[in-house]
């Protein structure tokens, strides 16, 4: 079973042992016991049950076999219940492609200080149609499907930053309970990703109001990992070091190139002016993810559409209201 830990650095293997209860001696048995539970849910079509696939679910649930099977079942059940979302689940689907080219999600090439992949969303870029919000969700789920193939990310997980600058009240009013529930079920309840933190930046007051809508659907663990920073960069940088962030978030990296992740999924010949119809190449994606070098040449640079310019966010010594996790709003 050592092949299931192939490619992992010793530090990550040790982290999996300590934090996720991953035991190489019992890993085969753990996987098989989860697989044996499949027959208990004949109503669900389990389209994939190989070792590597089940392992990512085990890691997402700290090798608890029963919780792992629940997540595995929810993963396929969510797809059965939302067939339209997954009918054309590929990067060249027009809706997904539009979302990717608009930067949904943004995926930084570097990791944070804990080895987590950093995803960013600039909320002001969302339009007000329900279909586009669903396409954004589809693009995020597709991106996570690609990223979760990396065993390091299965263990280290992800962190998400949402910049709410210029997100209008009218836009917020379109985020109905039905749409929010769809997103929460897809990301929190049905996907084997470990999110170490969800960070809100420049959130207006009505985002607090939205919390009262989504709170019943959030697990306590999720609520504790959501933080509102307002315009307080100090609190953000205490949790994600500046050297891991682009300048939009007060980091030391160049401004985020909105085409970075879209090019990764659509292929090496992607550009902002040309339409493409091919899906992502898995080998190409693997090569790009493994390359830490950033190409900031003008022909590849498309600035993020965030209205936040370097220095706009304020450094504050203390802002008790904005640095509290959303759970503190109880």
PDB file of C-alpha atoms in Angstrom:
ATOM      1  CA  UNK A   1       0.000   0.000   0.000  1.00  0.00           C
ATOM      2  CA  UNK A   2       3.009   2.307   0.012  1.00  0.00           C
ATOM      3  CA  UNK A   3       2.055   3.411  -3.505  1.00  0.00           C
ATOM      4  CA  UNK A   4      -0.865   5.328  -1.956  1.00  0.00           C
ATOM      5  CA  UNK A   5       1.639   7.580  -0.212  1.00  0.00           C
ATOM      6  CA  UNK A   6       3.942   7.852  -3.205  1.00  0.00           C
ATOM      7  CA  UNK A   7       5.053  11.380  -3.915  1.00  0.00           C
ATOM      8  CA  UNK A   8       4.363  12.618  -0.405  1.00  0.00           C
ATOM      9  CA  UNK A   9       7.208  14.262   1.444  1.00  0.00           C
ATOM     10  CA  UNK A  10       8.094  12.789   4.870  1.00  0.00           C
ATOM     11  CA  UNK A  11       6.637  15.830   6.650  1.00  0.00           C
ATOM     12  CA  UNK A  12       3.274  15.371   4.944  1.00  0.00           C
ATOM     13  CA  UNK A  13       3.227  11.643   5.705  1.00  0.00           C
ATOM     14  CA  UNK A  14       3.845  12.448   9.355  1.00  0.00           C
ATOM     15  CA  UNK A  15       1.131  15.108   9.278  1.00  0.00           C
ATOM     16  CA  UNK A  16      -1.318  12.566   7.858  1.00  0.00           C
ATOM     17  CA  UNK A  17      -0.445  10.188  10.671  1.00  0.00           C
ATOM     18  CA  UNK A  18      -0.787  12.754  13.457  1.00  0.00           C
ATOM     19  CA  UNK A  19      -3.713  14.849  12.191  1.00  0.00           C
ATOM     20  CA  UNK A  20      -5.673  12.429  10.020  1.00  0.00           C
ATOM     21  CA  UNK A  21      -5.024   9.132  11.826  1.00  0.00           C
ATOM     22  CA  UNK A  22      -3.584   7.674   8.627  1.00  0.00           C
ATOM     23  CA  UNK A  23      -1.930   4.356   9.425  1.00  0.00           C
ATOM     24  CA  UNK A  24      -0.076   2.714   6.578  1.00  0.00           C
ATOM     25  CA  UNK A  25      -0.445  -0.704   8.221  1.00  0.00           C
ATOM     26  CA  UNK A  26      -4.248  -0.523   8.201  1.00  0.00           C
ATOM     27  CA  UNK A  27      -4.856   1.681   5.171  1.00  0.00           C
ATOM     28  CA  UNK A  28      -5.827  -1.192   2.887  1.00  0.00           C
ATOM     29  CA  UNK A  29      -8.307  -2.483   5.452  1.00  0.00           C
ATOM     30  CA  UNK A  30      -9.757   0.996   5.982  1.00  0.00           C
ATOM     31  CA  UNK A  31     -10.307   1.472   2.250  1.00  0.00           C
ATOM     32  CA  UNK A  32     -11.846  -1.974   1.822  1.00  0.00           C
ATOM     33  CA  UNK A  33     -14.254  -1.501   4.710  1.00  0.00           C
ATOM     34  CA  UNK A  34     -15.498   1.741   3.181  1.00  0.00           C
ATOM     35  CA  UNK A  35     -15.869   0.009  -0.177  1.00  0.00           C
ATOM     36  CA  UNK A  36     -17.834  -2.824   1.454  1.00  0.00           C
ATOM     37  CA  UNK A  37     -20.441  -0.315   2.653  1.00  0.00           C
ATOM     38  CA  UNK A  38     -21.400   0.569  -0.920  1.00  0.00           C
ATOM     39  CA  UNK A  39     -23.913  -2.290  -1.066  1.00  0.00           C
ATOM     40  CA  UNK A  40     -25.878  -0.669   1.765  1.00  0.00           C
ATOM     41  CA  UNK A  41     -26.932   2.174  -0.567  1.00  0.00           C
ATOM     42  CA  UNK A  42     -28.273   0.578  -3.762  1.00  0.00           C
ATOM     43  CA  UNK A  43     -30.123   3.846  -4.472  1.00  0.00           C
ATOM     44  CA  UNK A  44     -26.830   5.598  -5.213  1.00  0.00           C
ATOM     45  CA  UNK A  45     -24.686   5.007  -8.258  1.00  0.00           C
ATOM     46  CA  UNK A  46     -21.111   4.826  -6.976  1.00  0.00           C
ATOM     47  CA  UNK A  47     -19.287   5.472 -10.223  1.00  0.00           C
ATOM     48  CA  UNK A  48     -15.813   5.172  -8.757  1.00  0.00           C
ATOM     49  CA  UNK A  49     -14.561   3.110  -5.800  1.00  0.00           C
ATOM     50  CA  UNK A  50     -10.860   2.533  -6.494  1.00  0.00           C
ATOM     51  CA  UNK A  51      -8.313   2.795  -3.695  1.00  0.00           C
ATOM     52  CA  UNK A  52      -6.947   6.231  -4.590  1.00  0.00           C
ATOM     53  CA  UNK A  53     -10.438   7.702  -4.876  1.00  0.00           C
ATOM     54  CA  UNK A  54     -11.653   6.369  -1.537  1.00  0.00           C
ATOM     55  CA  UNK A  55      -8.419   7.464   0.134  1.00  0.00           C
ATOM     56  CA  UNK A  56      -9.138  11.159  -0.497  1.00  0.00           C
ATOM     57  CA  UNK A  57     -12.463  10.725   1.329  1.00  0.00           C
ATOM     58  CA  UNK A  58     -10.757   8.946   4.216  1.00  0.00           C
ATOM     59  CA  UNK A  59      -8.330  11.836   4.544  1.00  0.00           C
ATOM     60  CA  UNK A  60     -11.184  14.356   4.478  1.00  0.00           C
ATOM     61  CA  UNK A  61     -12.816  12.560   7.423  1.00  0.00           C
ATOM     62  CA  UNK A  62      -9.670  11.699   9.393  1.00  0.00           C
ATOM     63  CA  UNK A  63      -9.911   7.999   8.506  1.00  0.00           C
ATOM     64  CA  UNK A  64     -13.236   7.534  10.283  1.00  0.00           C
ATOM     65  CA  UNK A  65     -14.731   4.815   8.119  1.00  0.00           C
ATOM     66  CA  UNK A  66     -18.397   5.558   8.781  1.00  0.00           C
ATOM     67  CA  UNK A  67     -17.986   9.306   8.257  1.00  0.00           C
ATOM     68  CA  UNK A  68     -15.939   8.587   5.146  1.00  0.00           C
ATOM     69  CA  UNK A  69     -18.713   6.483   3.661  1.00  0.00           C
ATOM     70  CA  UNK A  70     -21.302   9.160   4.456  1.00  0.00           C
ATOM     71  CA  UNK A  71     -19.220  11.717   2.576  1.00  0.00           C
ATOM     72  CA  UNK A  72     -18.657   9.328  -0.342  1.00  0.00           C
ATOM     73  CA  UNK A  73     -22.403   8.664  -0.557  1.00  0.00           C
ATOM     74  CA  UNK A  74     -23.224  12.378  -0.363  1.00  0.00           C
ATOM     75  CA  UNK A  75     -20.689  13.098  -3.105  1.00  0.00           C
ATOM     76  CA  UNK A  76     -22.483  10.857  -5.616  1.00  0.00           C
ATOM     77  CA  UNK A  77     -25.963  11.655  -4.326  1.00  0.00           C
ATOM     78  CA  UNK A  78     -25.359  15.387  -4.807  1.00  0.00           C
ATOM     79  CA  UNK A  79     -24.419  14.714  -8.412  1.00  0.00           C
ATOM     80  CA  UNK A  80     -27.497  12.554  -8.963  1.00  0.00           C
ATOM     81  CA  UNK A  81     -29.765  15.209  -7.471  1.00  0.00           C
ATOM     82  CA  UNK A  82     -28.228  18.011  -9.551  1.00  0.00           C
ATOM     83  CA  UNK A  83     -27.765  16.346 -12.919  1.00  0.00           C
ATOM     84  CA  UNK A  84     -27.895  19.598 -14.874  1.00  0.00           C
ATOM     85  CA  UNK A  85     -24.862  20.927 -13.004  1.00  0.00           C
ATOM     86  CA  UNK A  86     -22.743  17.953 -14.041  1.00  0.00           C
ATOM     87  CA  UNK A  87     -24.140  17.244 -17.507  1.00  0.00           C
ATOM     88  CA  UNK A  88     -21.254  19.092 -19.193  1.00  0.00           C
ATOM     89  CA  UNK A  89     -18.763  19.156 -16.365  1.00  0.00           C
ATOM     90  CA  UNK A  90     -15.617  20.227 -18.176  1.00  0.00           C
ATOM     91  CA  UNK A  91     -13.526  23.336 -18.612  1.00  0.00           C
ATOM     92  CA  UNK A  92     -14.732  24.073 -22.138  1.00  0.00           C
ATOM     93  CA  UNK A  93     -18.400  24.110 -21.168  1.00  0.00           C
ATOM     94  CA  UNK A  94     -19.476  27.688 -22.050  1.00  0.00           C
ATOM     95  CA  UNK A  95     -20.761  28.514 -18.566  1.00  0.00           C
ATOM     96  CA  UNK A  96     -17.793  27.052 -16.724  1.00  0.00           C
ATOM     97  CA  UNK A  97     -15.371  28.605 -19.200  1.00  0.00           C
ATOM     98  CA  UNK A  98     -16.913  32.048 -18.702  1.00  0.00           C
ATOM     99  CA  UNK A  99     -16.573  31.704 -14.926  1.00  0.00           C
ATOM    100  CA  UNK A 100     -12.962  30.530 -15.203  1.00  0.00           C
ATOM    101  CA  UNK A 101     -12.032  33.416 -17.496  1.00  0.00           C
ATOM    102  CA  UNK A 102     -13.653  35.829 -15.030  1.00  0.00           C
ATOM    103  CA  UNK A 103     -11.406  34.420 -12.324  1.00  0.00           C
ATOM    104  CA  UNK A 104     -13.823  32.085 -10.552  1.00  0.00           C
ATOM    105  CA  UNK A 105     -11.992  30.719  -8.824  1.00  0.00           C
ATOM    106  CA  UNK A 106      -8.594  32.340  -8.685  1.00  0.00           C
ATOM    107  CA  UNK A 107      -5.993  29.761  -7.709  1.00  0.00           C
ATOM    108  CA  UNK A 108      -2.630  31.000  -6.521  1.00  0.00           C
ATOM    109  CA  UNK A 109       0.348  29.021  -7.736  1.00  0.00           C
ATOM    110  CA  UNK A 110       2.057  29.261  -4.361  1.00  0.00           C
ATOM    111  CA  UNK A 111       0.878  27.620  -1.121  1.00  0.00           C
ATOM    112  CA  UNK A 112       0.316  29.208   2.255  1.00  0.00           C
ATOM    113  CA  UNK A 113       2.673  28.571   5.163  1.00  0.00           C
ATOM    114  CA  UNK A 114       0.812  25.361   6.038  1.00  0.00           C
ATOM    115  CA  UNK A 115       1.041  23.886   2.556  1.00  0.00           C
ATOM    116  CA  UNK A 116      -2.569  24.743   1.712  1.00  0.00           C
ATOM    117  CA  UNK A 117      -3.660  25.823  -1.749  1.00  0.00           C
ATOM    118  CA  UNK A 118      -5.040  29.372  -1.742  1.00  0.00           C
ATOM    119  CA  UNK A 119      -8.247  30.062  -3.679  1.00  0.00           C
ATOM    120  CA  UNK A 120      -9.481  33.641  -4.123  1.00  0.00           C
ATOM    121  CA  UNK A 121     -12.797  35.103  -5.261  1.00  0.00           C
ATOM    122  CA  UNK A 122     -13.492  38.721  -6.196  1.00  0.00           C
ATOM    123  CA  UNK A 123     -17.202  38.961  -5.443  1.00  0.00           C
ATOM    124  CA  UNK A 124     -17.818  42.205  -7.347  1.00  0.00           C
ATOM    125  CA  UNK A 125     -17.275  40.294 -10.598  1.00  0.00           C
ATOM    126  CA  UNK A 126     -20.418  38.213 -10.034  1.00  0.00           C
ATOM    127  CA  UNK A 127     -23.375  39.191 -12.139  1.00  0.00           C
ATOM    128  CA  UNK A 128     -26.905  38.869 -10.812  1.00  0.00           C
ATOM    129  CA  UNK A 129     -28.200  35.905 -12.769  1.00  0.00           C
ATOM    130  CA  UNK A 130     -28.843  32.634 -11.013  1.00  0.00           C
ATOM    131  CA  UNK A 131     -27.330  30.657 -13.875  1.00  0.00           C
ATOM    132  CA  UNK A 132     -24.027  32.495 -13.596  1.00  0.00           C
ATOM    133  CA  UNK A 133     -23.825  31.828  -9.879  1.00  0.00           C
ATOM    134  CA  UNK A 134     -24.407  28.140 -10.583  1.00  0.00           C
ATOM    135  CA  UNK A 135     -21.708  28.259 -13.272  1.00  0.00           C
ATOM    136  CA  UNK A 136     -19.329  29.800 -10.742  1.00  0.00           C
ATOM    137  CA  UNK A 137     -20.116  26.952  -8.344  1.00  0.00           C
ATOM    138  CA  UNK A 138     -19.543  24.437 -11.141  1.00  0.00           C
ATOM    139  CA  UNK A 139     -16.199  26.067 -11.981  1.00  0.00           C
ATOM    140  CA  UNK A 140     -15.150  25.916  -8.330  1.00  0.00           C
ATOM    141  CA  UNK A 141     -16.149  22.262  -8.026  1.00  0.00           C
ATOM    142  CA  UNK A 142     -14.344  21.391 -11.265  1.00  0.00           C
ATOM    143  CA  UNK A 143     -11.243  23.202 -10.041  1.00  0.00           C
ATOM    144  CA  UNK A 144     -11.346  21.326  -6.757  1.00  0.00           C
ATOM    145  CA  UNK A 145     -11.694  18.032  -8.645  1.00  0.00           C
ATOM    146  CA  UNK A 146      -8.459  18.819 -10.483  1.00  0.00           C
ATOM    147  CA  UNK A 147      -6.624  20.077  -7.415  1.00  0.00           C
ATOM    148  CA  UNK A 148      -7.675  17.219  -5.133  1.00  0.00           C
ATOM    149  CA  UNK A 149      -5.814  14.782  -7.374  1.00  0.00           C
ATOM    150  CA  UNK A 150      -2.697  16.058  -5.593  1.00  0.00           C
ATOM    151  CA  UNK A 151      -2.244  13.900  -2.457  1.00  0.00           C
ATOM    152  CA  UNK A 152      -0.394  16.731  -0.736  1.00  0.00           C
ATOM    153  CA  UNK A 153      -3.537  18.868  -0.988  1.00  0.00           C
ATOM    154  CA  UNK A 154      -5.711  15.995   0.198  1.00  0.00           C
ATOM    155  CA  UNK A 155      -3.769  16.195   3.438  1.00  0.00           C
ATOM    156  CA  UNK A 156      -2.852  19.890   3.719  1.00  0.00           C
ATOM    157  CA  UNK A 157      -6.111  21.215   2.316  1.00  0.00           C
ATOM    158  CA  UNK A 158      -7.192  24.628   1.074  1.00  0.00           C
ATOM    159  CA  UNK A 159      -7.841  28.151   2.239  1.00  0.00           C
ATOM    160  CA  UNK A 160     -10.311  30.544   0.600  1.00  0.00           C
ATOM    161  CA  UNK A 161     -10.278  34.347   0.497  1.00  0.00           C
ATOM    162  CA  UNK A 162     -13.353  36.279  -0.680  1.00  0.00           C
ATOM    163  CA  UNK A 163     -12.948  39.967  -1.442  1.00  0.00           C
ATOM    164  CA  UNK A 164     -16.357  41.650  -1.085  1.00  0.00           C
ATOM    165  CA  UNK A 165     -15.228  45.070  -2.382  1.00  0.00           C
ATOM    166  CA  UNK A 166     -17.985  46.775  -4.413  1.00  0.00           C
ATOM    167  CA  UNK A 167     -20.350  43.843  -3.909  1.00  0.00           C
ATOM    168  CA  UNK A 168     -23.663  45.665  -4.027  1.00  0.00           C
ATOM    169  CA  UNK A 169     -26.767  45.134  -1.955  1.00  0.00           C
ATOM    170  CA  UNK A 170     -28.603  44.303  -5.183  1.00  0.00           C
ATOM    171  CA  UNK A 171     -26.096  41.553  -5.932  1.00  0.00           C
ATOM    172  CA  UNK A 172     -26.401  40.203  -2.411  1.00  0.00           C
ATOM    173  CA  UNK A 173     -30.194  40.097  -2.702  1.00  0.00           C
ATOM    174  CA  UNK A 174     -29.841  37.596  -5.547  1.00  0.00           C
ATOM    175  CA  UNK A 175     -28.077  35.094  -3.291  1.00  0.00           C
ATOM    176  CA  UNK A 176     -31.249  33.281  -2.318  1.00  0.00           C
ATOM    177  CA  UNK A 177     -31.430  30.556   0.340  1.00  0.00           C
ATOM    178  CA  UNK A 178     -31.849  27.976  -2.439  1.00  0.00           C
ATOM    179  CA  UNK A 179     -28.661  29.039  -4.203  1.00  0.00           C
ATOM    180  CA  UNK A 180     -26.677  29.315  -0.974  1.00  0.00           C
ATOM    181  CA  UNK A 181     -27.891  25.904   0.155  1.00  0.00           C
ATOM    182  CA  UNK A 182     -26.806  24.428  -3.192  1.00  0.00           C
ATOM    183  CA  UNK A 183     -23.310  25.843  -2.719  1.00  0.00           C
ATOM    184  CA  UNK A 184     -23.007  24.729   0.902  1.00  0.00           C
ATOM    185  CA  UNK A 185     -24.178  21.218   0.128  1.00  0.00           C
ATOM    186  CA  UNK A 186     -21.731  20.975  -2.755  1.00  0.00           C
ATOM    187  CA  UNK A 187     -18.682  22.317  -0.930  1.00  0.00           C
ATOM    188  CA  UNK A 188     -19.213  21.508   2.748  1.00  0.00           C
ATOM    189  CA  UNK A 189     -21.244  18.313   2.715  1.00  0.00           C
ATOM    190  CA  UNK A 190     -20.341  16.563  -0.534  1.00  0.00           C
ATOM    191  CA  UNK A 191     -16.708  17.181  -1.413  1.00  0.00           C
ATOM    192  CA  UNK A 192     -13.561  15.623   0.113  1.00  0.00           C
ATOM    193  CA  UNK A 193     -11.631  18.844   0.626  1.00  0.00           C
ATOM    194  CA  UNK A 194     -10.215  20.132   3.898  1.00  0.00           C
ATOM    195  CA  UNK A 195     -10.689  23.891   4.272  1.00  0.00           C
ATOM    196  CA  UNK A 196      -8.420  25.367   6.898  1.00  0.00           C
ATOM    197  CA  UNK A 197      -9.968  28.825   6.672  1.00  0.00           C
ATOM    198  CA  UNK A 198     -12.491  30.969   4.806  1.00  0.00           C
ATOM    199  CA  UNK A 199     -11.557  34.635   4.967  1.00  0.00           C
ATOM    200  CA  UNK A 200     -13.837  37.575   4.158  1.00  0.00           C
ATOM    201  CA  UNK A 201     -12.179  40.878   3.224  1.00  0.00           C
ATOM    202  CA  UNK A 202     -13.938  44.249   2.805  1.00  0.00           C
ATOM    203  CA  UNK A 203     -17.331  42.755   3.597  1.00  0.00           C
ATOM    204  CA  UNK A 204     -20.300  45.193   3.758  1.00  0.00           C
ATOM    205  CA  UNK A 205     -22.892  45.010   6.515  1.00  0.00           C
ATOM    206  CA  UNK A 206     -25.347  42.986   4.462  1.00  0.00           C
ATOM    207  CA  UNK A 207     -22.880  40.113   4.237  1.00  0.00           C
ATOM    208  CA  UNK A 208     -23.398  39.776   7.980  1.00  0.00           C
ATOM    209  CA  UNK A 209     -27.113  39.561   7.277  1.00  0.00           C
ATOM    210  CA  UNK A 210     -26.492  36.796   4.755  1.00  0.00           C
ATOM    211  CA  UNK A 211     -24.878  34.807   7.514  1.00  0.00           C
ATOM    212  CA  UNK A 212     -28.189  34.491   9.297  1.00  0.00           C
ATOM    213  CA  UNK A 213     -29.535  32.833   6.146  1.00  0.00           C
ATOM    214  CA  UNK A 214     -26.734  30.319   5.708  1.00  0.00           C
ATOM    215  CA  UNK A 215     -26.076  29.615   9.409  1.00  0.00           C
ATOM    216  CA  UNK A 216     -28.586  26.729   9.689  1.00  0.00           C
ATOM    217  CA  UNK A 217     -26.740  24.935   6.885  1.00  0.00           C
ATOM    218  CA  UNK A 218     -23.244  25.361   8.327  1.00  0.00           C
ATOM    219  CA  UNK A 219     -21.553  22.859  10.550  1.00  0.00           C
ATOM    220  CA  UNK A 220     -20.065  24.210  13.747  1.00  0.00           C
ATOM    221  CA  UNK A 221     -16.579  23.356  12.486  1.00  0.00           C
ATOM    222  CA  UNK A 222     -17.186  25.370   9.332  1.00  0.00           C
ATOM    223  CA  UNK A 223     -18.446  28.422  11.223  1.00  0.00           C
ATOM    224  CA  UNK A 224     -15.353  28.439  13.400  1.00  0.00           C
ATOM    225  CA  UNK A 225     -13.170  28.638  10.294  1.00  0.00           C
ATOM    226  CA  UNK A 226     -14.905  31.640   8.734  1.00  0.00           C
ATOM    227  CA  UNK A 227     -13.298  34.982   9.570  1.00  0.00           C
ATOM    228  CA  UNK A 228     -14.377  38.526   8.800  1.00  0.00           C
ATOM    229  CA  UNK A 229     -11.370  40.792   8.455  1.00  0.00           C
ATOM    230  CA  UNK A 230     -13.045  43.907   7.086  1.00  0.00           C
ATOM    231  CA  UNK A 231     -10.194  46.136   5.948  1.00  0.00           C
ATOM    232  CA  UNK A 232      -7.869  44.849   8.668  1.00  0.00           C
ATOM    233  CA  UNK A 233      -4.821  43.398   6.962  1.00  0.00           C
ATOM    234  CA  UNK A 234      -3.077  42.572  10.218  1.00  0.00           C
ATOM    235  CA  UNK A 235      -5.661  39.973  11.141  1.00  0.00           C
ATOM    236  CA  UNK A 236      -5.513  38.410   7.666  1.00  0.00           C
ATOM    237  CA  UNK A 237      -1.716  38.309   7.718  1.00  0.00           C
ATOM    238  CA  UNK A 238      -1.705  36.621  11.110  1.00  0.00           C
ATOM    239  CA  UNK A 239      -3.428  33.672   9.473  1.00  0.00           C
ATOM    240  CA  UNK A 240      -1.936  33.847   5.952  1.00  0.00           C
ATOM    241  CA  UNK A 241       1.567  35.294   5.706  1.00  0.00           C
ATOM    242  CA  UNK A 242       2.004  38.296   3.346  1.00  0.00           C
ATOM    243  CA  UNK A 243       4.662  36.478   1.338  1.00  0.00           C
ATOM    244  CA  UNK A 244       1.938  34.007   0.303  1.00  0.00           C
ATOM    245  CA  UNK A 245      -0.465  36.683  -0.973  1.00  0.00           C
ATOM    246  CA  UNK A 246      -0.749  38.953  -4.035  1.00  0.00           C
ATOM    247  CA  UNK A 247      -0.627  42.706  -3.605  1.00  0.00           C
ATOM    248  CA  UNK A 248      -4.434  43.013  -3.682  1.00  0.00           C
ATOM    249  CA  UNK A 249      -4.413  41.521  -0.198  1.00  0.00           C
ATOM    250  CA  UNK A 250      -1.389  43.435   1.018  1.00  0.00           C
ATOM    251  CA  UNK A 251       0.968  40.636   0.075  1.00  0.00           C
ATOM    252  CA  UNK A 252       4.419  40.762  -1.409  1.00  0.00           C
ATOM    253  CA  UNK A 253       3.532  38.818  -4.583  1.00  0.00           C
ATOM    254  CA  UNK A 254       2.608  40.528  -7.874  1.00  0.00           C
ATOM    255  CA  UNK A 255      -1.049  41.382  -8.577  1.00  0.00           C
ATOM    256  CA  UNK A 256      -3.088  38.305  -9.359  1.00  0.00           C
ATOM    257  CA  UNK A 257      -3.272  37.355 -13.029  1.00  0.00           C
ATOM    258  CA  UNK A 258      -6.926  36.464 -13.644  1.00  0.00           C
ATOM    259  CA  UNK A 259      -6.054  34.130 -16.519  1.00  0.00           C
ATOM    260  CA  UNK A 260      -3.669  31.903 -14.564  1.00  0.00           C
ATOM    261  CA  UNK A 261      -6.059  29.130 -13.590  1.00  0.00           C
ATOM    262  CA  UNK A 262      -8.150  29.348 -16.761  1.00  0.00           C
ATOM    263  CA  UNK A 263      -4.991  28.801 -18.815  1.00  0.00           C
ATOM    264  CA  UNK A 264      -4.123  25.827 -16.635  1.00  0.00           C
ATOM    265  CA  UNK A 265      -7.439  24.109 -17.330  1.00  0.00           C
ATOM    266  CA  UNK A 266      -7.914  25.200 -20.937  1.00  0.00           C
ATOM    267  CA  UNK A 267      -4.371  24.458 -22.054  1.00  0.00           C
ATOM    268  CA  UNK A 268      -1.038  26.123 -22.798  1.00  0.00           C
ATOM    269  CA  UNK A 269      -2.321  27.941 -25.883  1.00  0.00           C
ATOM    270  CA  UNK A 270      -5.041  29.808 -23.997  1.00  0.00           C
ATOM    271  CA  UNK A 271      -5.264  33.568 -24.447  1.00  0.00           C
ATOM    272  CA  UNK A 272      -7.860  36.177 -23.591  1.00  0.00           C
ATOM    273  CA  UNK A 273      -8.921  36.829 -27.193  1.00  0.00           C
ATOM    274  CA  UNK A 274      -9.358  33.300 -28.570  1.00  0.00           C
ATOM    275  CA  UNK A 275     -12.139  30.800 -27.986  1.00  0.00           C
ATOM    276  CA  UNK A 276     -11.137  27.243 -27.136  1.00  0.00           C
ATOM    277  CA  UNK A 277     -13.112  24.028 -27.130  1.00  0.00           C
ATOM    278  CA  UNK A 278     -10.701  21.511 -25.634  1.00  0.00           C
ATOM    279  CA  UNK A 279     -10.812  20.352 -22.029  1.00  0.00           C
ATOM    280  CA  UNK A 280      -7.917  20.404 -19.606  1.00  0.00           C
ATOM    281  CA  UNK A 281      -5.038  18.018 -20.152  1.00  0.00           C
ATOM    282  CA  UNK A 282      -4.298  16.164 -16.933  1.00  0.00           C
ATOM    283  CA  UNK A 283      -0.566  15.925 -17.629  1.00  0.00           C
ATOM    284  CA  UNK A 284      -0.385  19.632 -18.420  1.00  0.00           C
ATOM    285  CA  UNK A 285      -2.239  20.467 -15.209  1.00  0.00           C
ATOM    286  CA  UNK A 286       0.142  18.304 -13.195  1.00  0.00           C
ATOM    287  CA  UNK A 287       3.138  20.018 -14.772  1.00  0.00           C
ATOM    288  CA  UNK A 288       1.755  23.481 -14.102  1.00  0.00           C
ATOM    289  CA  UNK A 289       0.841  22.706 -10.506  1.00  0.00           C
ATOM    290  CA  UNK A 290       4.321  21.380  -9.929  1.00  0.00           C
ATOM    291  CA  UNK A 291       5.986  24.485 -11.314  1.00  0.00           C
ATOM    292  CA  UNK A 292       6.421  27.189  -8.716  1.00  0.00           C
ATOM    293  CA  UNK A 293       7.799  29.733 -11.190  1.00  0.00           C
ATOM    294  CA  UNK A 294       5.398  32.573 -11.993  1.00  0.00           C
ATOM    295  CA  UNK A 295       5.292  34.087 -15.481  1.00  0.00           C
ATOM    296  CA  UNK A 296       4.534  37.779 -15.066  1.00  0.00           C
ATOM    297  CA  UNK A 297       5.460  38.874 -18.563  1.00  0.00           C
ATOM    298  CA  UNK A 298       3.032  41.410 -20.106  1.00  0.00           C
ATOM    299  CA  UNK A 299       1.646  39.008 -22.706  1.00  0.00           C
ATOM    300  CA  UNK A 300       0.480  36.666 -19.944  1.00  0.00           C
ATOM    301  CA  UNK A 301      -0.647  39.274 -17.435  1.00  0.00           C
ATOM    302  CA  UNK A 302      -4.281  40.161 -16.961  1.00  0.00           C
ATOM    303  CA  UNK A 303      -4.865  42.133 -13.792  1.00  0.00           C
ATOM    304  CA  UNK A 304      -7.440  40.990 -11.303  1.00  0.00           C
ATOM    305  CA  UNK A 305     -10.692  42.876 -11.519  1.00  0.00           C
ATOM    306  CA  UNK A 306     -10.699  43.606  -7.820  1.00  0.00           C
ATOM    307  CA  UNK A 307     -11.120  47.268  -7.034  1.00  0.00           C
ATOM    308  CA  UNK A 308      -8.681  46.838  -4.171  1.00  0.00           C
ATOM    309  CA  UNK A 309      -5.335  48.313  -5.066  1.00  0.00           C
ATOM    310  CA  UNK A 310      -2.195  47.811  -2.973  1.00  0.00           C
ATOM    311  CA  UNK A 311      -2.422  49.909   0.143  1.00  0.00           C
ATOM    312  CA  UNK A 312      -6.213  50.303   0.018  1.00  0.00           C
ATOM    313  CA  UNK A 313      -6.738  47.816   2.797  1.00  0.00           C
ATOM    314  CA  UNK A 314      -5.769  49.384   6.083  1.00  0.00           C
ATOM    315  CA  UNK A 315      -3.402  48.029   8.675  1.00  0.00           C
ATOM    316  CA  UNK A 316      -4.941  48.306  12.096  1.00  0.00           C
ATOM    317  CA  UNK A 317      -3.598  47.396  15.480  1.00  0.00           C
ATOM    318  CA  UNK A 318      -6.936  45.984  16.550  1.00  0.00           C
ATOM    319  CA  UNK A 319     -10.427  45.643  15.171  1.00  0.00           C
ATOM    320  CA  UNK A 320     -12.331  43.322  17.458  1.00  0.00           C
ATOM    321  CA  UNK A 321     -15.523  43.278  15.415  1.00  0.00           C
ATOM    322  CA  UNK A 322     -13.953  42.498  12.056  1.00  0.00           C
ATOM    323  CA  UNK A 323     -11.410  39.928  13.226  1.00  0.00           C
ATOM    324  CA  UNK A 324     -13.958  37.711  14.932  1.00  0.00           C
ATOM    325  CA  UNK A 325     -15.010  34.493  13.233  1.00  0.00           C
ATOM    326  CA  UNK A 326     -18.590  34.520  12.054  1.00  0.00           C
ATOM    327  CA  UNK A 327     -19.455  32.238  14.952  1.00  0.00           C
ATOM    328  CA  UNK A 328     -18.980  35.228  17.237  1.00  0.00           C
ATOM    329  CA  UNK A 329     -22.030  36.883  15.703  1.00  0.00           C
ATOM    330  CA  UNK A 330     -24.272  34.482  17.666  1.00  0.00           C
TER     331      UNK A 330
END
